[in-house]
Amino acid sequence: MNNRSCIQSNINWNTMISPSKIRNYLLKDPLLDWLQEYNIISINSIPNKTNNKKSYPNTNLKVYGVDNFTEFIMKHGNIFEAKVYQFLQRKFQTIQIGEAYQARSIDKFNETINCMKKGIEIIYQGVLHDYENKIYGCPDLLVRSDRINDIFQSQILPENICLQKSPKLNTPYHYIVIDIKHSTLYLTSDGIHLRNCNSIPCYKGQILLYTKALGTIQGYQSQYGFVLGKKWICTKDNRTTSSNDFMNKLGVIDFNNFDSEYNKKVDDAMKWIIKMRTEGHKWSLHPLPSIPELYPNMKNEKDCNWKSIKNELNSSINEITSIWMCGVERRKKAHMKKVYSWKNKKCNSDILGFKKGKIYNTVNNILKINRQKRDLIRVNSLTTNNEWRYFGDDTMEFYIDFETINSNMGQCTLSNDNNSNDIIFMIGLGYSINNNWKYKCFTIKKNNKDEELLMIQNLWNNVNILLVEENKSDPIFIHWSGAEKIQYHKLQLRHLEHNLPNMNFFDLYNVFLKNNIVVKDALNFSLKSIAKAMYNNKLISSSWNTESVCSNGLNAMLLAFKLYKHTDIVTQNEPTMKDIIYYNTIDCKVLWEILLFLRNNY
């Protein structure tokens, strides 16, 4: 150990990489690394590493804002991780080595190796240093290979691999990396491997780095790593199974087979970090980014406090990934043809690599309307399709929007039941009487399912009263995209014994998509993009207040969760609830105004 300590004391930590550092690269948004490394606060900033703090900036809140939602999720992730470890402590031989801030500790590294040699079943927050591969960090769990199947009561590892020795530790077992995530694990149809959705690519890459470091230390690198999530979901042949038992199933990562692509991805990510650290002081964003990696990925919403500067850069360069269906791979195709902006007349579906068809035509239509000044909206095939125009004499139209609290906002309990913490806490219901806009809001008083049931029953009572008053028999619920339909179905399942009525939904989003309707200044088909563009072009009269504390669905969720947590009985007179209601009102009203505009003009 003395020789190792001597080597470590001379280590250049600027050449070492923690697995958390490759996250942005694997999310295809490496720009974020450079912004953080060089304290960039605007597109005109000069790179500066002086007094660089290795954390998200908090000294210029006017520029960055505060991503309270991400902070909240991370906090609950830490709580979940701690509770999982407490559970394991009660059942198995465990030891905690350190904390994340001790990742560079030589003593903690040596302590980890000693515990591995002693054969501790589960090592929590062990410290790994790999000077050959330039990796260091603290994986959540290191679990003995010959105990892992017993601990999780299933054949996670084949028996022959369980007994693989560690040559450098001189033990008849080796250790496996398991990361704990307060996330739902979406499994492939085989019920084993992890789909590459949400943050899973980051988890896979980070676990591979830990596994590489562990392999150097013990003399054997496992082909497997695992994720322990709060819940798993698997869909096969249109049948979905799931479990909230976090010990029931781990997400398997197989770096030799199913996930072999991550070997190159992680190597590329590490090369990027070193290049960015050593050469980044020479780069800039203006007038155009110096290198391809500095172009923003506008499809990545996991950008924490960097949204403002990404939006600033996007506006400056007319970034290709801000266009509907155009991700980083489409941008690469355009860059290969020397096309760097969607405003370039050469930027079209052919350059972007789309095959002829519906998407091909829609992307071209979006680009064309946004590169001209005459037309504010182009409806294309809308006039030949009348499904949106009139729903019948007996039908009353309602414009509906749900606000939800999902299971990430629930208590971090280690429940083994199959109930989720998903709940709808607000339903906005808009309608018109004699062409005058009306709106009702239905909310829960407490964050529980009994209140949710009362709310939806109250909504249906009001709908039925309105139907009688207006001499109508059939309600139709107009919404935008698939969320409301999915959420209502889940609500019905949560209250199955009450046999709640089905809702006849009509998706206005599909009217735009199917008929190739495009609006000037809208680069995609989100409700915010379409409604804001129509408002700015004076086609509708309502839009959201950008200064409101509740500016999106995630903000509404977080504000509501905190309100219900700290208030015994929540009424609609609460200031926070008023902010959320205002946000929801606009969500509903713009639906009415958009459909009214189409009917009045086409």
XYZ file of C-alpha atoms in Angstrom:
602
model
C 0.000 0.000 0.000
C 2.894 2.404 0.608
C 3.896 2.359 -3.076
C 0.283 3.051 -4.048
C 0.093 5.966 -1.620
C 3.285 7.409 -3.076
C 1.860 7.235 -6.594
C -1.422 8.810 -5.476
C 0.240 11.724 -3.757
C 1.681 12.773 -7.121
C -1.501 12.250 -9.117
C -2.712 15.068 -11.362
C -6.434 15.122 -10.665
C -7.051 17.291 -13.724
C -6.304 14.202 -15.813
C -8.644 11.987 -13.773
C -12.323 11.638 -14.660
C -15.247 10.932 -12.359
C -18.081 8.906 -13.976
C -20.535 11.736 -13.305
C -18.536 13.922 -15.705
C -19.518 11.939 -18.796
C -23.256 12.471 -18.251
C -23.694 15.402 -20.640
C -21.711 13.734 -23.411
C -23.933 10.663 -23.210
C -26.977 12.965 -23.343
C -25.455 14.334 -26.574
C -25.088 17.798 -25.055
C -21.337 18.206 -24.329
C -21.676 21.984 -24.572
C -22.838 21.905 -20.935
C -19.431 20.598 -19.794
C -17.626 23.497 -21.433
C -20.057 26.079 -20.039
C -19.414 24.780 -16.541
C -15.674 24.264 -16.849
C -15.040 27.790 -18.105
C -17.685 29.782 -16.208
C -19.533 30.842 -19.358
C -22.479 33.121 -18.584
C -23.345 34.393 -22.081
C -22.531 33.567 -25.678
C -19.974 36.387 -25.655
C -18.136 35.194 -22.533
C -14.393 34.593 -22.694
C -13.434 31.172 -21.279
C -12.096 31.528 -17.752
C -11.115 28.771 -15.336
C -10.139 31.157 -12.529
C -11.879 30.242 -9.267
C -13.840 27.644 -11.175
C -16.231 25.859 -8.852
C -17.015 22.308 -9.863
C -20.732 22.750 -9.438
C -23.608 24.391 -11.189
C -23.288 28.158 -11.140
C -25.206 30.037 -8.494
C -23.599 33.453 -8.682
C -25.676 34.796 -11.551
C -29.247 33.713 -10.964
C -30.559 36.289 -13.413
C -28.840 34.404 -16.213
C -29.299 30.852 -15.091
C -32.375 30.754 -12.903
C -32.669 28.062 -10.266
C -33.713 24.612 -11.372
C -35.705 23.762 -8.267
C -37.266 20.690 -9.841
C -33.912 19.049 -10.573
C -32.654 19.893 -7.091
C -35.785 18.363 -5.596
C -35.448 15.151 -7.608
C -31.768 14.841 -6.667
C -32.603 15.337 -2.995
C -35.219 12.593 -3.094
C -32.777 10.394 -4.982
C -30.349 10.729 -2.081
C -33.100 9.934 0.417
C -34.115 6.828 -1.539
C -30.499 5.674 -1.774
C -30.022 6.067 1.976
C -33.198 4.099 2.707
C -32.162 1.292 0.365
C -28.836 1.059 2.177
C -30.584 1.026 5.562
C -32.728 -1.861 4.315
C -29.656 -3.791 3.158
C -27.883 -3.078 6.456
C -30.606 -4.874 8.384
C -30.304 -8.043 6.295
C -26.731 -8.378 5.078
C -23.110 -7.721 5.966
C -22.466 -4.141 4.869
C -20.051 -1.283 5.387
C -20.052 2.348 4.326
C -16.639 3.625 3.264
C -17.164 7.296 2.512
C -19.187 10.055 0.897
C -19.063 11.455 -2.634
C -16.874 14.373 -1.532
C -14.227 11.881 -0.375
C -13.771 10.374 -3.842
C -10.134 11.555 -3.981
C -9.229 10.200 -0.556
C -6.242 7.850 -0.594
C -7.177 6.457 2.806
C -10.739 5.681 1.695
C -9.416 4.011 -1.447
C -7.133 1.777 0.600
C -9.964 1.056 3.044
C -12.166 -0.055 0.133
C -9.523 -2.516 -1.073
C -9.093 -3.924 2.430
C -12.858 -4.467 2.742
C -12.903 -6.249 -0.613
C -10.120 -8.556 0.567
C -12.028 -9.223 3.795
C -15.057 -10.245 1.740
C -17.616 -7.736 3.007
C -20.829 -8.668 1.181
C -21.963 -5.139 0.312
C -19.687 -2.092 0.248
C -21.591 1.204 0.181
C -19.916 4.328 -1.235
C -16.583 2.607 -1.738
C -13.791 4.717 -3.236
C -12.222 3.556 -6.504
C -9.029 4.927 -8.076
C -7.756 3.663 -11.427
C -4.575 5.475 -12.418
C -4.152 3.455 -15.615
C -7.526 4.449 -17.060
C -7.707 7.839 -15.274
C -10.935 7.046 -13.404
C -12.009 7.758 -9.835
C -15.306 7.858 -7.982
C -17.713 6.371 -5.443
C -20.159 3.779 -6.813
C -23.285 3.267 -4.732
C -22.809 -0.453 -4.124
C -20.049 -3.001 -4.634
C -21.555 -6.463 -4.155
C -19.726 -9.775 -3.890
C -20.303 -11.905 -6.980
C -20.828 -15.130 -5.015
C -23.505 -13.490 -2.830
C -25.403 -11.345 -5.328
C -27.907 -14.050 -6.366
C -28.741 -14.841 -2.733
C -29.088 -11.173 -1.811
C -31.558 -10.470 -4.610
C -33.105 -13.960 -4.540
C -32.836 -14.510 -8.286
C -30.263 -15.682 -10.821
C -28.752 -12.322 -11.635
C -25.365 -13.793 -12.526
C -24.698 -17.201 -14.118
C -23.159 -19.577 -11.579
C -19.847 -19.856 -13.431
C -19.429 -16.068 -13.342
C -20.419 -15.855 -9.676
C -17.321 -17.883 -8.779
C -14.890 -15.946 -10.969
C -11.809 -15.116 -8.878
C -10.081 -11.771 -8.301
C -6.391 -12.319 -9.194
C -5.134 -9.086 -7.621
C -7.206 -9.470 -4.442
C -6.448 -13.187 -4.251
C -10.085 -13.979 -3.434
C -12.426 -16.687 -4.811
C -14.975 -13.996 -5.771
C -15.045 -10.571 -7.385
C -17.192 -7.477 -6.954
C -20.009 -6.124 -9.115
C -21.183 -2.489 -9.412
C -24.817 -1.635 -8.626
C -26.089 1.941 -8.839
C -29.190 2.995 -6.886
C -31.588 5.295 -8.748
C -34.890 6.780 -7.590
C -36.225 6.113 -11.082
C -38.533 3.751 -12.893
C -36.577 1.145 -14.853
C -38.066 0.587 -18.310
C -37.028 -2.914 -19.325
C -36.855 -4.351 -22.827
C -39.363 -7.025 -23.801
C -37.053 -9.749 -22.448
C -37.618 -8.337 -18.955
C -33.867 -8.198 -18.380
C -32.091 -5.328 -20.094
C -32.631 -1.582 -19.802
C -34.121 0.480 -22.598
C -32.021 3.470 -23.629
C -34.544 6.102 -22.533
C -34.461 9.070 -20.167
C -31.186 9.041 -18.185
C -30.431 5.345 -18.728
C -27.588 6.022 -21.236
C -25.881 8.064 -18.506
C -26.308 5.294 -15.953
C -24.884 2.710 -18.342
C -21.853 4.831 -19.144
C -21.155 5.728 -15.534
C -21.459 2.117 -14.380
C -19.064 1.047 -17.138
C -16.438 3.496 -15.850
C -16.853 2.203 -12.299
C -16.617 -1.350 -13.646
C -13.398 -0.523 -15.527
C -11.834 0.961 -12.392
C -12.979 -2.000 -10.333
C -11.512 -4.350 -12.937
C -8.108 -2.708 -12.666
C -8.191 -3.022 -8.873
C -9.309 -6.647 -8.635
C -7.724 -7.989 -11.820
C -11.041 -9.036 -13.361
C -13.523 -6.798 -15.176
C -17.100 -8.023 -15.101
C -19.151 -7.806 -18.249
C -22.161 -6.907 -16.092
C -23.357 -3.913 -14.128
C -26.760 -3.286 -12.573
C -29.233 -0.536 -11.713
C -31.518 -0.819 -8.685
C -34.572 1.374 -9.278
C -37.647 2.248 -7.260
C -39.845 0.414 -9.779
C -39.636 -1.544 -13.031
C -41.969 -1.741 -16.030
C -41.834 -4.219 -18.900
C -44.087 -4.387 -21.963
C -44.234 -7.459 -24.191
C -46.881 -8.335 -26.767
C -48.987 -5.336 -25.632
C -49.027 -6.669 -22.066
C -47.396 -4.576 -19.354
C -46.056 -5.958 -16.085
C -44.492 -3.948 -13.287
C -43.429 -4.030 -9.662
C -42.685 -1.477 -6.957
C -40.531 -4.018 -5.087
C -37.053 -2.553 -5.556
C -35.475 -5.896 -4.578
C -37.583 -7.819 -7.093
C -35.576 -7.125 -10.248
C -32.437 -5.235 -11.211
C -31.871 -3.631 -14.583
C -29.084 -5.620 -16.247
C -26.295 -3.957 -18.240
C -24.263 -6.362 -20.394
C -21.204 -4.585 -21.777
C -20.142 -7.559 -23.911
C -23.432 -8.062 -25.722
C -26.627 -6.001 -25.445
C -24.828 -2.835 -24.297
C -21.509 -3.322 -26.098
C -21.893 0.030 -27.897
C -21.188 1.790 -24.598
C -17.542 0.733 -24.665
C -16.855 3.127 -27.539
C -19.281 5.761 -26.282
C -17.531 5.913 -22.918
C -14.078 6.040 -24.527
C -15.258 8.943 -26.692
C -16.758 10.683 -23.654
C -13.471 10.481 -21.747
C -11.530 11.803 -24.742
C -13.990 14.692 -24.916
C -13.502 15.623 -21.256
C -9.705 15.695 -21.624
C -9.901 17.666 -24.872
C -12.343 20.137 -23.329
C -10.139 20.655 -20.257
C -6.919 21.119 -22.219
C -8.097 22.992 -25.324
C -11.366 24.612 -24.270
C -9.769 27.913 -23.282
C -9.288 28.593 -27.017
C -12.935 28.040 -27.964
C -15.871 30.431 -28.295
C -19.586 30.455 -29.160
C -19.789 33.649 -31.188
C -20.367 34.181 -34.067
C -20.517 30.378 -34.431
C -19.358 27.642 -32.031
C -15.673 26.801 -32.553
C -16.212 23.038 -32.689
C -19.234 20.758 -33.323
C -19.497 19.767 -29.641
C -20.363 23.364 -28.690
C -23.591 23.371 -30.681
C -26.504 23.031 -28.215
C -28.733 19.966 -28.211
C -32.139 21.610 -27.917
C -33.771 18.193 -27.596
C -32.003 17.655 -24.248
C -34.155 19.055 -21.448
C -31.894 17.667 -18.706
C -29.785 20.799 -18.851
C -30.376 22.107 -15.322
C -29.293 25.738 -15.010
C -27.966 26.080 -18.541
C -31.324 26.585 -20.283
C -30.969 30.357 -20.563
C -27.604 30.349 -22.287
C -28.651 27.461 -24.539
C -31.716 29.457 -25.591
C -29.527 32.521 -26.181
C -27.193 30.489 -28.388
C -30.112 28.825 -30.157
C -31.595 32.208 -31.056
C -28.219 33.444 -32.255
C -27.368 30.559 -34.582
C -30.860 29.197 -35.428
C -29.879 25.771 -34.128
C -31.018 22.801 -36.205
C -31.985 20.623 -33.212
C -34.697 23.141 -32.314
C -36.656 21.881 -35.337
C -39.289 19.173 -34.829
C -37.876 15.631 -35.204
C -34.324 16.928 -35.733
C -31.879 15.558 -33.190
C -28.095 15.545 -33.058
C -27.736 12.871 -35.760
C -29.804 14.976 -38.193
C -27.654 17.987 -37.343
C -24.484 16.010 -38.093
C -25.815 15.198 -41.561
C -26.476 18.895 -42.201
C -23.054 19.944 -40.892
C -21.419 17.456 -43.272
C -23.037 19.470 -46.079
C -21.757 22.761 -44.568
C -25.263 23.686 -43.387
C -25.171 25.019 -39.812
C -28.495 26.854 -39.445
C -32.112 26.016 -40.208
C -32.412 29.479 -41.769
C -30.001 28.403 -44.481
C -32.157 27.827 -47.577
C -30.188 24.651 -48.242
C -31.477 23.179 -44.967
C -34.264 20.785 -45.909
C -35.455 17.251 -45.287
C -33.025 15.840 -47.852
C -29.989 17.472 -46.239
C -31.235 16.299 -42.823
C -31.496 12.709 -44.030
C -35.264 12.141 -43.894
C -36.866 9.644 -46.240
C -39.798 10.889 -48.295
C -43.063 10.621 -46.393
C -45.161 12.383 -43.743
C -42.278 13.541 -41.528
C -40.261 14.596 -44.586
C -43.088 16.870 -45.754
C -43.826 18.294 -42.308
C -40.196 19.230 -41.606
C -39.971 20.961 -44.980
C -43.200 22.853 -44.269
C -41.898 24.038 -40.877
C -38.664 25.259 -42.462
C -40.407 26.980 -45.360
C -42.958 28.931 -43.306
C -40.253 30.116 -40.927
C -38.037 31.405 -43.732
C -40.695 33.689 -45.259
C -42.636 36.745 -44.085
C -45.987 36.530 -45.884
C -47.939 33.651 -44.308
C -48.564 33.355 -40.569
C -50.132 29.904 -40.807
C -50.403 27.233 -43.477
C -53.136 24.646 -43.022
C -52.309 22.396 -46.013
C -54.834 19.501 -46.048
C -57.044 20.830 -43.220
C -59.858 22.032 -45.463
C -60.386 18.536 -46.880
C -60.832 17.045 -43.415
C -63.899 18.095 -41.428
C -63.641 15.971 -38.270
C -62.580 19.050 -36.270
C -65.192 21.425 -37.639
C -68.355 20.278 -35.852
C -69.035 17.393 -33.478
C -72.831 17.306 -33.790
C -75.934 18.988 -32.402
C -75.980 16.808 -29.278
C -72.313 17.312 -28.390
C -70.935 19.821 -25.893
C -67.258 20.684 -26.174
C -64.997 20.845 -23.128
C -61.347 21.904 -23.138
C -59.498 19.884 -20.555
C -56.058 19.900 -18.952
C -54.707 17.853 -16.027
C -52.010 18.817 -13.524
C -50.370 15.853 -11.846
C -48.001 14.842 -9.094
C -46.074 11.793 -10.265
C -44.392 9.064 -8.259
C -41.045 10.893 -8.169
C -42.760 13.455 -5.964
C -44.079 10.904 -3.497
C -42.599 9.869 -0.189
C -39.382 7.854 -0.513
C -40.780 4.766 1.138
C -39.529 1.280 0.365
C -42.963 -0.087 -0.376
C -43.271 -3.516 -1.939
C -46.881 -3.010 -3.013
C -47.832 -2.259 -6.584
C -49.501 1.081 -5.896
C -47.929 4.202 -7.342
C -47.940 7.705 -5.925
C -49.249 9.178 -9.179
C -52.185 11.488 -8.623
C -54.096 14.167 -10.522
C -54.414 17.179 -8.230
C -56.089 19.602 -10.634
C -58.380 19.397 -13.640
C -59.109 22.490 -15.666
C -62.346 22.432 -17.649
C -63.084 25.119 -20.216
C -66.202 25.511 -22.354
C -68.173 28.231 -24.107
C -71.738 29.425 -23.665
C -73.010 31.581 -26.515
C -69.393 31.949 -27.695
C -68.321 33.279 -24.290
C -65.422 31.523 -22.545
C -66.143 29.788 -19.228
C -63.758 27.905 -16.968
C -64.086 25.686 -13.922
C -61.229 24.283 -11.894
C -61.400 21.117 -9.797
C -58.738 20.423 -7.179
C -57.991 18.078 -4.312
C -57.810 19.400 -0.748
C -55.329 16.766 0.392
C -52.753 14.735 -1.508
C -54.495 11.375 -1.400
C -56.548 9.142 -3.652
C -59.817 9.659 -1.761
C -59.601 13.349 -2.597
C -58.759 12.512 -6.206
C -61.918 10.411 -6.430
C -64.048 13.214 -4.967
C -62.541 15.642 -7.472
C -63.291 13.526 -10.543
C -66.812 12.769 -9.286
C -67.354 16.501 -8.789
C -66.146 17.146 -12.328
C -68.566 14.605 -13.793
C -71.442 16.050 -11.742
C -70.695 19.493 -13.168
C -70.389 18.148 -16.705
C -73.752 16.398 -16.413
C -75.407 19.551 -15.049
C -74.026 21.590 -17.951
C -75.238 19.005 -20.453
C -78.772 19.315 -19.078
C -78.622 23.122 -19.016
C -77.395 23.281 -22.615
C -79.710 20.514 -23.826
C -76.803 18.312 -24.883
C -76.212 14.611 -24.340
C -72.627 13.883 -25.408
C -69.554 15.546 -23.891
C -66.316 15.632 -25.881
C -63.052 16.531 -24.167
C -60.580 18.432 -26.332
C -56.929 18.262 -25.287
C -53.387 18.488 -26.695
C -51.286 15.316 -27.224
C -51.694 12.012 -25.405
C -51.077 12.906 -21.758
C -54.684 13.529 -20.679
C -55.965 10.311 -22.234
C -53.229 8.255 -20.553
C -53.613 9.998 -17.190
C -57.366 9.547 -17.134
C -57.044 5.846 -17.926
C -54.599 5.479 -15.021
C -57.035 7.353 -12.783
C -59.795 4.912 -13.765
C -57.531 1.999 -12.844
C -56.714 3.587 -9.465
C -60.450 3.750 -8.730
C -61.538 0.638 -10.598
C -64.247 -0.287 -8.097
C -66.075 3.007 -8.766
C -66.512 2.338 -12.498
C -65.775 5.902 -13.591
C -67.193 6.872 -17.015
C -64.984 6.877 -20.076
C -64.093 10.229 -21.577
C -64.569 10.845 -25.276
C -61.280 12.587 -26.057
C -60.406 14.653 -29.119
C -56.728 15.440 -29.639
C -56.201 18.858 -31.239
C -52.488 18.071 -31.548
C -53.369 15.342 -34.045
C -55.355 17.826 -36.125
C -52.169 19.845 -36.590
C -49.993 16.817 -37.192
C -52.278 14.891 -39.549
C -53.109 17.944 -41.635
C -49.582 19.324 -41.723
C -50.608 22.639 -40.148
C -47.577 24.842 -39.498
C -47.342 28.241 -37.815
C -44.698 30.890 -38.351
C -42.313 31.053 -35.347
C -43.327 27.577 -34.141
C -40.517 25.080 -34.751
C -42.329 22.095 -33.233
C -45.807 20.971 -32.196
C -45.772 21.463 -28.444
C -48.789 23.415 -27.205
C -46.479 26.138 -25.872
C -44.761 26.571 -29.247
C -47.963 26.642 -31.291
C -49.957 28.852 -28.910
C -47.131 31.341 -28.299
C -46.487 31.650 -32.026
C -50.176 32.190 -32.757
C -50.384 34.752 -29.937
C -47.304 36.644 -31.123
C -48.733 36.669 -34.637
C -52.053 37.994 -33.278
C -54.012 34.902 -34.322
C -55.225 34.223 -30.767
C -55.534 36.528 -27.754
C -54.232 34.449 -24.815
C -50.791 33.361 -23.667
C -48.922 32.506 -20.480
C -47.349 35.054 -18.165
C -43.614 34.462 -18.477
C -43.022 36.148 -15.111
C -45.299 33.751 -13.225
C -43.719 31.404 -10.681
C -45.656 28.626 -12.425
C -44.429 28.570 -16.010
C -44.652 24.872 -16.904
C -46.041 21.519 -15.796
C -42.938 20.570 -13.806
C -43.112 23.819 -11.840
C -46.803 23.200 -11.186
C -46.001 19.712 -9.916
C -43.279 20.878 -7.539
C -45.271 23.863 -6.248
C -48.286 21.649 -5.607
C -46.279 18.929 -3.877
C -44.754 21.425 -1.444
C -48.115 23.099 -0.861
C -49.876 19.823 -0.017
C -46.974 18.727 2.161
C -47.034 21.847 4.333
C -50.761 22.686 4.337
C -53.440 20.612 6.065
C -56.320 21.648 3.814
C -55.452 23.193 0.447
C -58.060 25.491 -1.075
C -58.113 27.328 -4.369
C -57.600 30.581 -2.456
C -54.009 29.677 -1.582
C -51.676 32.089 -3.467
C -49.622 29.197 -4.857
C -52.756 27.407 -6.010
C -53.948 30.593 -7.712
C -50.696 30.681 -9.706
C -51.172 27.069 -10.816
C -54.842 27.686 -11.672
C -53.863 30.664 -13.823
C -51.335 28.497 -15.675
C -53.931 25.756 -16.154
C -56.559 28.261 -17.305
C -54.333 29.395 -20.162
C -53.593 25.782 -21.104
C -57.333 25.254 -21.562
C -58.196 28.614 -23.098
C -55.591 28.500 -25.862
C -57.112 25.186 -26.997
C -60.478 26.901 -27.412
C -58.959 29.909 -29.173
C -56.891 27.776 -31.555
C -59.887 25.671 -32.602
C -62.052 28.802 -32.860
C -59.461 30.426 -35.123
C -59.395 27.397 -37.436
C -63.190 27.253 -37.620
C -63.580 30.970 -38.261
C -60.936 31.085 -40.978
C -61.081 27.712 -42.719
